[in-house]
Amino acid sequence: MKTGAKILVESLLHEGVNTIFGYPGGTVLPIYDELYDSPLRHILVRHEQAAIHAADGYARASGRVGVCLATSGPGACNLVTGIATAYMDSVPVVAITGQVPTTLLGNDAFQESDITGITLPITKHSYLLNNVRDVGKTVHEAFYIAGTGRMGPVLIDVPKDVQTDVVNEPEAVPEKVSIRGYQPTVRGHPKQIEKAVGMISGAERPLIYAGGGVIASGGDAELIRLAEALMIPVTTTLMGLGAIPSHHPLNLGMLGMHGTQSANYAVTECDLLIAIGARFDDRVTGKLESFAPNAQIIHIDIDPAEIGKNKAVDLPIVGDVGHVLREINKKLTKKTVQGLWNGRIAEWKQQSGEKKVLDTSILTPQYVVRTLSDILDGAGIIVTEVGQNQMWAAQHFSFTRPRQWISSGGLGTMGYGFPAAIGASIACPDEAVIDIAGDGSFQMNIQELATVVQYNIPVKVMILNNQYLGMVRQWQELFYDRRYSYTEMPSVDFVGIAKAYGVPGMCVTDPADVGDAIQTSLAHDGPYILDFRIEREENVMPMVPAGAAINEMILGENR
Amino acid sequence: MRPHTISVLVENRPGVLSRVAGLFTRRGFNIESLAVGTCEEPGMSRITAVVIADDEIIEQVKKQLNKLINVIKVSDITYTEHVAREIALIKVAAEPGSSRAEVMQLADNFRARIIDVGTRTVILEVTGDTGKIDALEKLLHQYGIKELVRTGKIAMPRGSKTISSKK
C-alpha cells in the first residue's frame, strides 16, 4: 500500500532527481511529509518564483531536468513567471504543484487556482492528476516530454486527495515512454542534408548563426568542426553564447540588437546563412526584410514550427542539431578557405575596435566584467539578471564552453539571475558561480540571500550598481529625450542588507580595487556580494534601435 | 484572408479543446465555427474549426497545433475537395394562418424539417452547407426568428481520401 505522495517522491528518485527546489503549503503537506525521510534533497527558497528559477538554472547548468515544488493557489501562481521563462528559452523543468482535493475542484476553494489553465500557453504540456494510479506513469511521461525534442517546462498539478489516496499495486511505469501525439524528429532528412552540403560548399560568403539549440543538443563540437572545415565565421545569439569559445578566431560574437558590428555586417552581406538551433527572434533580426537580405537560408531546428515562422527559408532541416551537423560534417569535402570573405570580416573587426582597451580612470561595468573574465580565465559559470548588466556580461566575458552562460533570453525576466545562480551552483558545486546583477533586478529576488546562507551556497553576486533601471534609462536617453520617468532608484546599502542576512560583501567605487575585490569574493568559502558603484549613465553599445535593420547600429562610445 | 477548414484529430482528454482553441485565440483571430465529437478511432475526437486567416498564418497554426502532445493529426482541407455540413435549429414566429403556411412552404423548399409546432412558433431543423443555412436564415428573418442554434461545420474529403491518422 502506497500513498500518491510516496509514489510521487519515489518516481522523482526513479528519474534520477537528487535535488528539488520548493516551498511548502497546505496542499502539498503529504508530499513534504514524504520528503522528511527521503534521500531527495530539498532546497527551501524564500519565494516560489525563486524555486522555479533555481530549477531552471539547475537545468541549464547541468543539462538535466530541473524540478520545483509549490503549493496550490498563490504558490502555484508564483511559479508562472518562471514557467514562462523556461518556456521561452526551452529549458527542461518539471513543476509540481499541489491542488485542492478533487472534491473541491472548481468550487473556488481556499487557495485554489486553475493552474493548468493559467499556464496553458506557457507549458510544453501539463497534467491535472485525478487518480492515484496515474502518479508514477505521469511523472515518467512528464520528464520524458520536458527533456526530449524541443525541451520545455511541464507542469503536474496534484490534488491533495490524490497525494493521500492509497493504492495496493501502483500501475507499472513503462521503461520506454510512447506517446502517440509526440514523436520528435531527431534525424534530419538525408536528402535535405545532401542539399545543405551542396549549398554550403557552393557559398562564397557563408555565415553560421547559432542559437541555444546548439547547446541544448550538445552539438557544439560539431558546430566548431563545421566552421573550421570551411573557415565559416560564426555568430551566436544570446542563448548561443558558449557554443563556440569567445576567443575562437572564427567567432564574431553576438548578433542582433546589441551584437557586434562584424556580426551584424556579416549577416547583412552573407550569401548563405546557416541558422542552427536559432529562431529568428526580433531582438536578433531587427527589421525582418533587411535581415540577411542577400542570403539563401538553411535552417536546422528540432521544432518544425520554428521553420518559416518569422523568415522564409530556402532549406529547412528538421532534426536534432547535433545529429544533423554530424551528418553534414561527414559529407563535406570542400576544403577551400574563403579568404576574401574572412578578410572583409577581419577588416570590420579592426575598424570597430571590438577588442579595444577600456578607459580605467572611471569605474565602468565593462571593465568589471572583463576583470572577472581575466581572473576566472575560462572557468566558472556566469548567470545574469536582465538589462544592461546582462548585455555587458554577454559582450565582455570570454566564454570557453557551453552551459557557462545562463541568462533569461526570450522572456527577459528581471529577478531571474540570483535564484538561477543558486540552481546552477547546486548543479555544479565545483564551479565558481557568479550572478552578474543590476541593482534593479537583484532587488526582485533579494530575499534569496536567506537561502544561500541557510545552505551555504557559494554564489557570488556582482551588482553593477548605477542606481537606475539602466536599460530602460538608456532607452529613455536615446528615444525619449532623456525624460527619466521612474527609472531612478536611490542608492541602497546592499552590503548592509547582505550583512543582515549573514552574507559578507564589499562596496567598490575605485577601478583600482576591482581585481582585489573579485579575488576576495571568489576566495571566500560561501556566498558573497560585491556592490560596484559604476558610471551611472553608461550605455550598452552598439545598439540597433527596435525595428531598424541590424546594420543600422548606433555605435556610441564605450567610456 | 479566407475561411480555412481545419480538421484536428485529438486524444479525448480533459483540456484538449482549450489547448487547441487557445492556439487560435492567442494569435488574435476568431474561430468562425468549432465542432467537436468522437470519431472512428476509440479514445479520439475530431475537432473541425473554421478560421479566417492568411495561408501562412494557418500554416504556422497547424505547426503549433501539431506540437500539442494530445494532438495526433492536423489537416487543412480547405483546398481538398470535400463535403461540409452543419445543422441549424431555428425557432420561427408562425401565427396560425398565412404566415405559418408560408414558413412551412419555405421549409419544404429548403428541405428543412419541422420538428416542433407550437401555438405561435415552429422549430425548423435544417442541414446543409453554411451558405444554404445562411440563405434560409435570411428569408426567415421577415417572420421573426425567436431563437437560432447552429452546430458549426463538420467536413470530410470526397471519395476514398480520408483525414484519419492511418495512411
XYZ file of C-alpha atoms in Angstrom:
726
model
C 0.000 0.000 0.000
C 1.449 3.334 -1.046
C 0.124 6.846 -0.977
C 0.198 9.081 -4.005
C 2.719 11.306 -2.221
C 5.056 8.364 -1.632
C 4.740 7.228 -5.240
C 5.450 10.791 -6.378
C 8.649 11.073 -4.351
C 9.767 7.582 -5.393
C 9.063 8.462 -9.014
C 11.292 11.528 -8.765
C 14.099 9.397 -7.365
C 13.475 6.898 -10.147
C 14.024 9.717 -12.665
C 17.417 10.346 -11.102
C 16.392 13.554 -9.376
C 18.543 14.373 -6.351
C 17.560 17.979 -5.635
C 14.281 19.836 -5.784
C 13.541 23.481 -5.044
C 10.341 24.274 -3.256
C 8.191 25.988 -0.717
C 5.634 24.143 1.428
C 1.965 24.896 1.889
C -1.336 23.321 2.826
C -1.986 21.286 -0.296
C 1.493 19.752 -0.521
C 1.779 18.674 3.111
C 1.562 14.955 2.257
C 4.455 15.357 -0.192
C 6.511 17.339 2.327
C 5.861 14.641 4.904
C 7.340 12.096 2.487
C 10.317 14.360 1.807
C 11.102 14.421 5.523
C 12.578 10.899 5.407
C 13.551 10.895 1.773
C 17.096 10.957 0.328
C 15.815 13.662 -2.008
C 17.456 16.967 -1.177
C 15.013 19.823 -0.860
C 16.156 23.438 -1.000
C 13.778 25.768 0.773
C 13.640 29.026 -1.150
C 12.005 32.198 0.152
C 9.631 32.763 -2.753
C 8.168 30.232 -5.178
C 9.390 32.264 -8.144
C 12.910 31.546 -6.917
C 12.109 27.812 -6.798
C 11.314 27.649 -10.493
C 14.199 29.950 -11.487
C 16.553 27.778 -9.422
C 15.219 24.621 -11.091
C 15.721 26.381 -14.420
C 19.293 27.412 -13.558
C 19.992 23.870 -12.380
C 18.724 22.529 -15.715
C 20.719 24.992 -17.814
C 23.936 24.371 -15.924
C 23.657 20.579 -15.850
C 21.639 19.684 -18.930
C 19.318 17.658 -16.716
C 15.658 18.243 -15.905
C 15.180 20.721 -13.041
C 12.377 20.168 -10.547
C 10.406 22.509 -8.317
C 7.509 22.097 -5.938
C 4.907 24.614 -4.778
C 1.575 24.617 -3.089
C -1.743 25.409 -4.763
C -3.204 28.851 -5.440
C -0.688 31.581 -4.604
C 2.218 29.129 -4.569
C 1.374 27.828 -7.999
C 0.685 31.324 -9.354
C 4.094 32.466 -8.130
C 5.634 29.915 -10.499
C 4.052 31.467 -13.554
C 6.857 33.907 -14.454
C 9.448 31.177 -14.050
C 7.470 28.720 -16.151
C 7.157 31.328 -18.900
C 10.906 31.999 -18.642
C 11.704 28.304 -19.082
C 9.202 28.022 -21.921
C 10.677 30.906 -23.891
C 14.214 29.528 -23.554
C 13.251 25.841 -23.989
C 14.533 24.734 -20.603
C 13.543 21.287 -19.283
C 11.759 21.811 -15.991
C 9.113 19.777 -14.205
C 6.979 21.941 -11.906
C 4.871 20.094 -9.368
C 2.022 21.965 -7.745
C -0.393 20.997 -5.026
C -4.071 21.373 -5.725
C -7.188 21.385 -3.587
C -8.838 17.965 -3.243
C -10.691 16.768 -6.335
C -13.961 17.037 -4.383
C -13.420 20.803 -4.075
C -12.042 21.425 -7.569
C -13.872 24.247 -9.274
C -15.539 25.430 -6.061
C -13.289 28.432 -5.517
C -11.940 26.574 -2.526
C -9.339 28.185 -0.259
C -6.051 28.547 -2.154
C -7.492 27.098 -5.320
C -6.392 28.268 -8.747
C -6.748 26.594 -12.109
C -3.011 26.426 -12.605
C -3.121 24.080 -15.585
C -5.480 26.579 -17.206
C -3.362 29.574 -16.230
C -0.188 28.005 -17.590
C -1.697 26.501 -20.735
C 0.086 28.838 -23.165
C 3.450 28.669 -21.360
C 3.937 24.958 -20.774
C 5.068 22.325 -23.212
C 2.476 20.102 -21.612
C 0.631 19.797 -18.317
C -1.287 17.291 -16.248
C -4.010 17.530 -13.663
C -3.741 14.215 -11.821
C -7.060 12.841 -10.728
C -6.219 9.258 -9.909
C -3.513 7.940 -7.612
C -2.941 5.089 -10.075
C -1.601 7.548 -12.653
C 1.045 9.236 -10.483
C 4.062 7.108 -11.462
C 3.254 6.982 -15.143
C 2.547 10.706 -15.311
C 5.836 11.689 -13.640
C 7.709 9.451 -16.065
C 5.914 10.958 -19.051
C 6.443 14.488 -17.765
C 10.209 14.007 -17.541
C 10.269 12.459 -20.983
C 8.337 15.348 -22.516
C 10.327 18.031 -20.677
C 13.714 16.609 -21.606
C 13.307 15.481 -25.221
C 12.618 17.157 -28.541
C 12.454 20.896 -28.098
C 12.723 20.940 -24.354
C 10.399 22.894 -22.111
C 8.508 23.113 -18.852
C 5.914 20.504 -17.888
C 3.515 21.055 -15.005
C 1.952 18.349 -12.855
C -0.934 19.525 -10.683
C -1.605 17.080 -7.854
C -4.812 17.391 -5.809
C -4.341 16.746 -2.133
C -6.558 13.659 -2.055
C -4.523 12.101 -4.861
C -1.485 12.558 -2.590
C -3.188 10.830 0.343
C -5.105 8.137 -1.558
C -3.524 4.714 -1.358
C -3.154 2.114 -4.000
C -2.239 -1.530 -3.500
C -0.439 -2.100 -6.726
C 0.577 1.102 -8.433
C 0.489 0.925 -12.174
C 3.803 -0.314 -13.541
C 5.834 2.506 -15.061
C 6.899 1.571 -18.581
C 10.637 1.736 -19.266
C 10.091 3.393 -22.612
C 7.575 6.164 -22.968
C 5.431 6.042 -26.054
C 3.091 8.949 -26.690
C 1.186 8.808 -29.940
C 0.988 12.519 -30.487
C 4.609 13.212 -29.519
C 7.313 11.823 -31.770
C 10.119 14.384 -32.106
C 12.129 14.111 -35.307
C 15.741 13.635 -34.255
C 17.396 12.653 -37.506
C 17.440 15.162 -40.315
C 16.163 14.089 -43.716
C 19.133 12.689 -45.722
C 18.063 14.426 -48.939
C 17.857 17.779 -47.166
C 21.255 17.188 -45.602
C 22.638 16.376 -49.025
C 21.254 19.645 -50.346
C 22.702 21.565 -47.408
C 26.143 20.157 -48.113
C 25.813 21.372 -51.693
C 24.702 24.841 -50.645
C 27.454 25.189 -48.048
C 30.134 24.018 -50.454
C 28.943 26.430 -53.110
C 28.650 29.505 -50.947
C 31.138 32.328 -51.229
C 30.156 34.238 -48.127
C 28.608 31.705 -45.733
C 27.807 32.594 -42.150
C 26.704 30.395 -39.268
C 24.046 31.833 -36.944
C 23.993 29.561 -33.900
C 21.431 29.639 -31.112
C 20.574 27.965 -27.856
C 19.568 24.784 -29.677
C 23.258 24.052 -30.268
C 23.855 23.995 -26.527
C 20.647 22.106 -25.717
C 21.541 19.356 -28.161
C 25.221 19.200 -27.208
C 26.109 19.987 -30.806
C 28.891 22.482 -30.053
C 31.796 20.262 -31.115
C 30.129 19.516 -34.470
C 29.401 23.212 -34.900
C 33.054 24.091 -34.458
C 34.058 21.241 -36.760
C 31.789 22.594 -39.486
C 33.059 26.139 -39.046
C 36.697 25.123 -39.068
C 36.395 22.750 -42.011
C 35.441 25.567 -44.366
C 36.550 28.583 -42.336
C 32.959 29.723 -41.934
C 32.565 32.610 -39.485
C 30.112 32.056 -36.645
C 27.853 34.487 -34.869
C 25.776 33.346 -31.908
C 22.607 34.550 -30.293
C 22.454 35.480 -26.630
C 21.302 31.932 -25.917
C 24.092 30.502 -28.054
C 26.961 32.122 -26.131
C 29.498 29.456 -25.234
C 28.647 27.223 -28.208
C 31.979 28.385 -29.653
C 34.678 29.926 -27.455
C 34.665 33.727 -27.404
C 38.297 33.814 -28.443
C 37.896 31.426 -31.371
C 39.193 33.237 -34.451
C 36.026 32.405 -36.403
C 33.708 33.738 -33.695
C 32.234 37.124 -34.492
C 30.421 37.358 -31.185
C 26.755 38.005 -30.685
C 24.478 39.399 -33.394
C 21.342 41.475 -33.151
C 20.286 44.448 -31.091
C 23.484 44.551 -29.038
C 25.536 42.462 -31.381
C 28.998 43.254 -32.695
C 29.484 45.314 -35.801
C 31.247 42.485 -37.584
C 28.430 40.027 -36.837
C 25.688 42.379 -37.955
C 27.535 43.442 -41.110
C 28.325 39.816 -41.893
C 24.623 38.879 -41.659
C 23.753 41.710 -43.975
C 26.357 40.724 -46.565
C 26.460 36.931 -46.397
C 25.202 34.876 -49.329
C 24.351 31.832 -47.213
C 23.036 31.966 -43.676
C 23.163 28.674 -41.807
C 20.748 29.077 -38.886
C 21.337 26.350 -36.338
C 19.063 25.902 -33.325
C 18.054 29.549 -33.523
C 14.631 31.049 -34.049
C 14.987 34.442 -35.743
C 13.860 36.354 -32.669
C 13.066 40.020 -33.240
C 15.940 41.061 -30.960
C 18.223 39.208 -33.369
C 16.748 40.107 -36.732
C 15.727 43.709 -36.265
C 13.711 44.704 -39.327
C 12.942 41.343 -40.933
C 13.152 42.414 -44.559
C 16.690 43.708 -44.048
C 17.874 40.593 -42.217
C 20.258 38.600 -44.398
C 18.690 40.224 -47.461
C 21.057 38.656 -49.982
C 21.348 35.225 -48.477
C 19.913 31.836 -49.032
C 18.950 30.403 -45.694
C 19.405 26.920 -44.286
C 17.503 26.422 -41.049
C 18.253 23.448 -38.797
C 15.913 23.011 -35.837
C 14.234 20.202 -33.922
C 10.984 22.152 -33.815
C 9.276 22.242 -37.219
C 7.084 25.115 -36.026
C 10.149 27.389 -35.870
C 10.921 26.933 -39.527
C 9.485 29.722 -41.616
C 7.846 31.294 -38.567
C 9.476 34.688 -38.922
C 11.602 34.415 -42.031
C 11.097 32.264 -45.111
C 13.924 29.750 -45.503
C 15.302 28.065 -48.589
C 16.248 24.766 -46.998
C 14.626 23.511 -43.795
C 16.113 20.582 -41.911
C 14.055 19.296 -39.017
C 16.120 17.337 -36.550
C 18.436 17.419 -33.574
C 21.165 19.949 -34.269
C 23.961 17.629 -33.121
C 22.768 14.776 -35.339
C 22.236 16.941 -38.372
C 25.611 18.693 -38.050
C 27.370 15.348 -37.695
C 25.779 14.139 -40.926
C 26.671 17.356 -42.734
C 30.253 17.174 -41.484
C 30.600 13.574 -42.675
C 29.635 14.587 -46.192
C 31.557 17.854 -46.503
C 34.573 17.529 -48.689
C 35.400 21.048 -49.818
C 38.415 22.404 -48.014
C 38.659 25.802 -49.637
C 39.259 28.679 -47.317
C 37.034 31.658 -48.032
C 39.937 34.060 -47.847
C 38.251 37.157 -49.232
C 35.158 36.915 -47.084
C 37.092 36.364 -43.908
C 39.422 39.183 -44.835
C 36.465 41.501 -45.067
C 35.228 40.384 -41.666
C 38.663 40.914 -40.177
C 38.562 44.472 -41.530
C 35.239 45.151 -39.835
C 36.591 43.781 -36.604
C 39.627 46.013 -36.863
C 37.655 49.127 -37.771
C 35.182 48.739 -34.961
C 37.946 48.133 -32.475
C 35.990 45.315 -30.904
C 38.844 44.376 -28.642
C 39.932 47.865 -27.725
C 41.261 48.730 -24.314
C 38.808 50.328 -21.942
C 39.183 53.534 -20.037
C 40.109 52.601 -16.481
C 40.131 56.055 -14.960
C 36.491 55.615 -14.003
C 34.590 52.542 -12.796
C 32.857 51.094 -15.839
C 30.793 47.922 -15.919
C 32.664 46.682 -18.981
C 35.906 46.819 -17.026
C 34.359 44.940 -14.121
C 33.171 42.137 -16.412
C 36.489 41.923 -18.250
C 38.414 41.803 -14.994
C 36.202 38.968 -13.771
C 36.727 37.195 -17.076
C 40.509 37.547 -16.801
C 40.548 36.287 -13.223
C 38.345 33.265 -13.958
C 40.411 32.553 -17.091
C 37.846 30.279 -18.748
C 36.418 28.742 -15.594
C 33.178 29.492 -13.780
C 29.526 29.876 -14.646
C 28.104 33.312 -15.395
C 24.471 33.867 -14.558
C 22.900 37.242 -15.180
C 19.906 39.279 -14.339
C 18.220 41.168 -17.176
C 19.075 44.519 -18.632
C 22.349 46.350 -19.142
C 24.164 44.008 -16.741
C 23.161 41.087 -18.953
C 24.372 42.731 -22.140
C 27.680 43.867 -20.657
C 28.253 40.334 -19.409
C 27.337 38.894 -22.819
C 29.627 41.315 -24.629
C 32.683 41.344 -22.387
C 33.012 37.923 -20.751
C 35.145 35.367 -22.578
C 33.259 32.096 -22.692
C 35.079 28.851 -23.220
C 32.344 26.240 -23.186
C 28.592 25.632 -23.414
C 26.470 25.919 -20.252
C 28.859 28.513 -18.889
C 26.334 31.235 -19.674
C 22.913 31.261 -18.018
C 20.566 34.116 -18.767
C 16.906 34.768 -19.416
C 16.770 35.397 -23.151
C 13.274 35.064 -24.552
C 11.238 36.427 -21.679
C 13.866 38.788 -20.252
C 12.922 38.097 -16.672
C 14.282 40.533 -14.095
C 14.994 38.738 -10.840
C 15.982 35.573 -12.689
C 19.711 35.641 -12.093
C 20.168 35.218 -8.371
C 17.862 32.206 -7.915
C 19.089 30.686 -11.190
C 22.637 31.055 -9.849
C 21.552 29.105 -6.774
C 20.323 26.301 -9.022
C 23.496 26.381 -11.100
C 25.692 26.274 -8.014
C 23.843 23.237 -6.695
C 24.119 21.517 -10.066
C 27.832 22.318 -10.370
C 29.216 22.646 -6.821
C 32.822 22.681 -8.025
C 32.360 25.697 -10.262
C 32.501 29.325 -9.242
C 29.023 30.663 -9.948
C 28.690 34.412 -10.399
C 25.442 36.319 -10.724
C 26.161 39.476 -12.662
C 23.351 41.693 -11.460
C 21.831 45.102 -11.814
C 20.656 46.916 -8.730
C 17.088 46.804 -10.065
C 16.954 43.110 -10.916
C 18.757 41.989 -7.782
C 16.090 43.607 -5.656
C 13.435 41.493 -7.338
C 14.588 38.304 -5.599
C 16.909 39.712 -2.946
C 15.175 37.613 -0.252
C 17.078 34.574 -1.538
C 20.062 35.863 0.409
C 18.424 33.885 3.218
C 18.511 30.715 1.115
C 22.196 30.981 0.239
C 23.000 31.473 3.898
C 20.867 28.554 5.101
C 22.562 26.092 2.725
C 25.885 27.923 2.370
C 25.529 28.111 -1.404
C 28.702 29.888 -2.586
C 27.082 32.154 -5.181
C 28.886 35.437 -5.748
C 26.662 38.374 -6.640
C 28.334 41.200 -8.534
C 25.982 44.154 -8.655
C 26.675 46.626 -11.440
C 25.003 49.363 -9.497
C 24.055 52.526 -11.370
C 21.014 53.381 -9.260
C 18.865 53.213 -12.342
C 16.818 50.677 -14.198
C 19.720 51.037 -16.549
C 18.409 49.597 -19.794
C 15.109 51.427 -19.552
C 17.023 54.602 -18.727
C 19.184 54.023 -21.797
C 16.072 53.815 -23.993
C 14.726 56.962 -22.350
C 18.001 58.699 -23.055
C 18.063 57.671 -26.692
C 14.399 57.678 -27.655
C 12.530 59.729 -25.043
C 14.645 62.855 -24.856
C 16.284 61.921 -21.530
C 12.982 62.022 -19.693
C 13.892 59.511 -16.987
C 10.389 58.619 -15.985
C 10.509 56.446 -12.862
C 13.768 54.686 -13.648
C 15.903 56.185 -10.920
C 16.387 54.033 -7.843
C 18.095 55.785 -4.980
C 21.170 54.215 -3.507
C 20.683 51.072 -1.467
C 23.209 49.789 1.052
C 23.499 46.340 -0.473
C 26.433 45.410 1.729
C 24.382 46.314 4.783
C 21.394 44.279 3.574
C 23.600 41.287 2.820
C 25.197 41.588 6.214
C 21.793 41.491 7.870
C 21.128 38.197 6.116
C 24.592 36.948 7.101
C 26.318 37.369 3.744
C 29.613 39.282 3.664
C 30.149 41.880 0.999
C 32.131 44.838 -0.202
C 31.325 48.083 -1.931
C 33.702 49.062 -4.739
C 33.984 52.581 -6.070
C 37.581 52.735 -7.347
C 38.587 50.893 -10.552
C 41.894 50.049 -8.886
C 40.090 47.869 -6.342
C 38.063 45.779 -8.808
C 40.516 42.923 -9.201
C 41.205 42.542 -5.487
C 37.511 42.664 -4.640
C 36.697 39.920 -7.126
C 39.598 37.805 -5.841
C 38.366 38.259 -2.287
C 34.827 37.204 -3.155
C 35.991 34.164 -5.100
C 38.314 33.108 -2.307
C 35.537 33.331 0.265
C 34.033 29.947 1.125
C 30.370 30.828 0.782
C 28.126 33.479 -0.712
C 29.499 36.970 -1.176
C 28.234 40.185 -2.675
C 30.102 42.951 -4.443
C 28.428 46.279 -4.951
C 30.163 48.038 -7.847
C 29.171 51.697 -7.990
C 29.564 52.129 -11.737
C 29.299 55.134 -14.053
C 25.636 55.975 -13.745
C 24.849 56.809 -17.362
C 26.990 54.203 -19.091
C 25.265 52.664 -22.115
C 25.286 49.303 -23.850
C 26.709 49.836 -27.317
C 26.433 49.129 -30.157
C 22.662 49.249 -30.275
C 20.177 48.665 -33.031
C 17.005 50.664 -32.354
C 13.919 48.453 -32.224
C 12.556 47.962 -35.709
C 15.673 49.141 -37.546
C 17.843 46.963 -39.773
C 20.661 45.280 -37.860
C 23.376 47.017 -39.840
C 21.918 50.365 -38.762
C 23.640 50.456 -35.408
C 24.072 53.301 -33.007
C 27.724 52.866 -32.268
C 28.175 55.229 -29.363
C 31.301 55.225 -27.320
C 32.435 52.929 -24.593
C 33.782 55.237 -21.970
C -7.671 36.057 -45.885
C -10.248 33.359 -46.406
C -12.059 30.792 -44.291
C -9.948 27.719 -43.685
C -11.422 24.437 -42.585
C -9.040 22.689 -40.217
C -9.633 19.159 -39.054
C -7.777 18.163 -35.896
C -7.636 14.615 -34.592
C -7.032 14.696 -30.838
C -6.908 12.360 -27.903
C -10.109 12.580 -25.915
C -8.597 14.082 -22.742
C -9.664 16.925 -20.469
C -8.326 20.281 -21.544
C -7.513 19.333 -25.122
C -10.184 21.558 -26.601
C -8.972 24.619 -24.713
C -5.385 23.924 -25.766
C -6.482 23.781 -29.406
C -8.819 26.772 -29.195
C -6.161 28.694 -27.232
C -3.708 28.416 -30.094
C -6.126 30.237 -32.354
C -7.138 32.914 -29.896
C -3.515 33.543 -28.889
C -2.838 34.723 -32.417
C -5.725 37.109 -32.217
C -8.209 35.663 -34.609
C -11.677 34.460 -34.197
C -12.855 30.921 -34.689
C -15.820 31.182 -37.053
C -17.079 27.781 -36.103
C -15.969 24.863 -33.996
C -17.430 21.383 -33.874
C -16.168 18.542 -31.711
C -17.227 14.952 -31.419
C -15.994 11.410 -31.214
C -14.741 9.767 -34.368
C -13.885 6.398 -35.914
C -10.963 5.801 -33.544
C -11.741 4.857 -29.952
C -10.461 7.376 -27.408
C -10.107 10.049 -30.080
C -12.110 13.081 -31.059
C -12.176 15.134 -34.190
C -12.326 18.900 -33.997
C -13.398 20.851 -37.062
C -12.522 24.519 -36.862
C -13.239 27.221 -39.397
C -10.887 30.163 -39.127
C -10.400 33.178 -41.342
C -6.730 33.908 -41.893
C -3.897 34.029 -44.419
C -2.444 30.776 -45.701
C 0.898 31.484 -43.988
C -0.725 32.066 -40.623
C -2.726 28.870 -40.984
C 0.491 27.037 -41.807
C 2.048 28.337 -38.570
C -1.063 27.476 -36.550
C -1.022 23.956 -37.991
C 2.579 23.531 -36.908
C 1.811 24.856 -33.447
C -1.195 22.529 -33.175
C 0.982 19.610 -34.160
C 3.277 20.438 -31.235
C 0.491 19.807 -28.734
C 1.085 16.463 -27.087
C -2.558 15.334 -27.352
C -2.908 16.294 -30.998
C -2.463 13.356 -33.345
C -3.067 14.919 -36.717
C -3.885 18.290 -38.240
C -5.260 18.710 -41.771
C -6.249 21.846 -43.600
C -8.880 20.586 -46.041
C -9.702 23.991 -47.482
C -8.114 23.136 -50.813
C -9.163 19.483 -50.806
C -12.485 18.609 -52.410
C -14.746 17.926 -49.515
C -18.322 17.851 -48.312
C -19.266 20.054 -45.382
C -22.433 20.248 -43.355
C -23.853 21.910 -40.358
C -27.191 21.689 -38.668
C -29.284 24.620 -37.511
C -32.355 24.652 -35.318
C -34.412 27.733 -35.987
C -37.427 28.752 -33.938
C -39.611 30.998 -36.100
C -42.671 33.039 -35.240
C -45.524 31.377 -37.112
C -49.008 32.577 -36.289
C -51.711 30.193 -37.380
C -52.881 31.265 -40.795
C -50.966 32.578 -43.718
C -47.542 33.190 -42.170
C -47.384 29.656 -40.801
C -48.190 28.243 -44.178
C -45.506 30.392 -45.763
C -42.896 29.279 -43.259
C -43.765 25.665 -43.860
C -43.573 26.209 -47.586
C -40.134 27.769 -47.210
C -39.004 24.877 -45.026
C -40.134 22.486 -47.684
C -38.228 24.345 -50.384
C -35.037 24.133 -48.290
C -35.681 20.510 -47.328
C -35.799 21.585 -43.725
C -37.906 19.566 -41.312
C -40.456 20.932 -38.920
C -39.582 19.240 -35.652
C -41.811 21.174 -33.289
C -45.072 23.038 -33.730
C -46.247 25.429 -31.021
C -49.240 27.682 -30.920
C -47.255 30.663 -32.219
C -43.914 29.175 -33.281
C -42.395 26.322 -35.219
C -38.907 24.879 -34.985
C -37.113 24.049 -38.213
C -34.200 21.664 -38.475
C -32.057 22.307 -41.492
C -28.916 20.576 -42.653
C -26.576 21.853 -45.286
C -23.525 23.843 -46.100
C -23.047 27.201 -44.480
C -24.386 29.135 -47.480
C -27.670 27.259 -47.568
C -28.312 27.817 -43.889
C -27.379 31.491 -44.209
C -29.889 31.827 -47.071
C -32.712 30.228 -45.127
C -31.916 32.332 -42.100
C -32.116 35.472 -44.196
C -35.511 34.509 -45.618
C -36.929 33.617 -42.225
C -35.993 36.954 -40.703
C -39.152 38.608 -42.059
C -41.281 36.246 -39.957
C -39.216 36.782 -36.804
C -36.527 34.366 -35.651
C -37.034 33.757 -31.917
C -34.009 31.560 -31.417
C -31.314 30.025 -33.565
C -28.631 27.417 -32.866
C -26.004 26.190 -35.288
C -23.679 23.265 -34.709
C -20.642 24.549 -36.502
C -19.302 22.955 -39.608
C -18.162 19.379 -39.964
C -16.353 18.270 -43.085
C -14.953 15.230 -44.870
C -12.978 14.834 -48.092
C -14.817 13.381 -51.076
C -14.004 9.936 -52.458
C -11.686 7.419 -50.851
C -9.346 10.043 -49.357
C -9.548 10.324 -45.571
C -8.205 12.672 -42.931
C -7.686 9.905 -40.390
C -4.316 9.252 -38.801
C -3.975 5.970 -40.709
C -2.321 6.117 -44.078
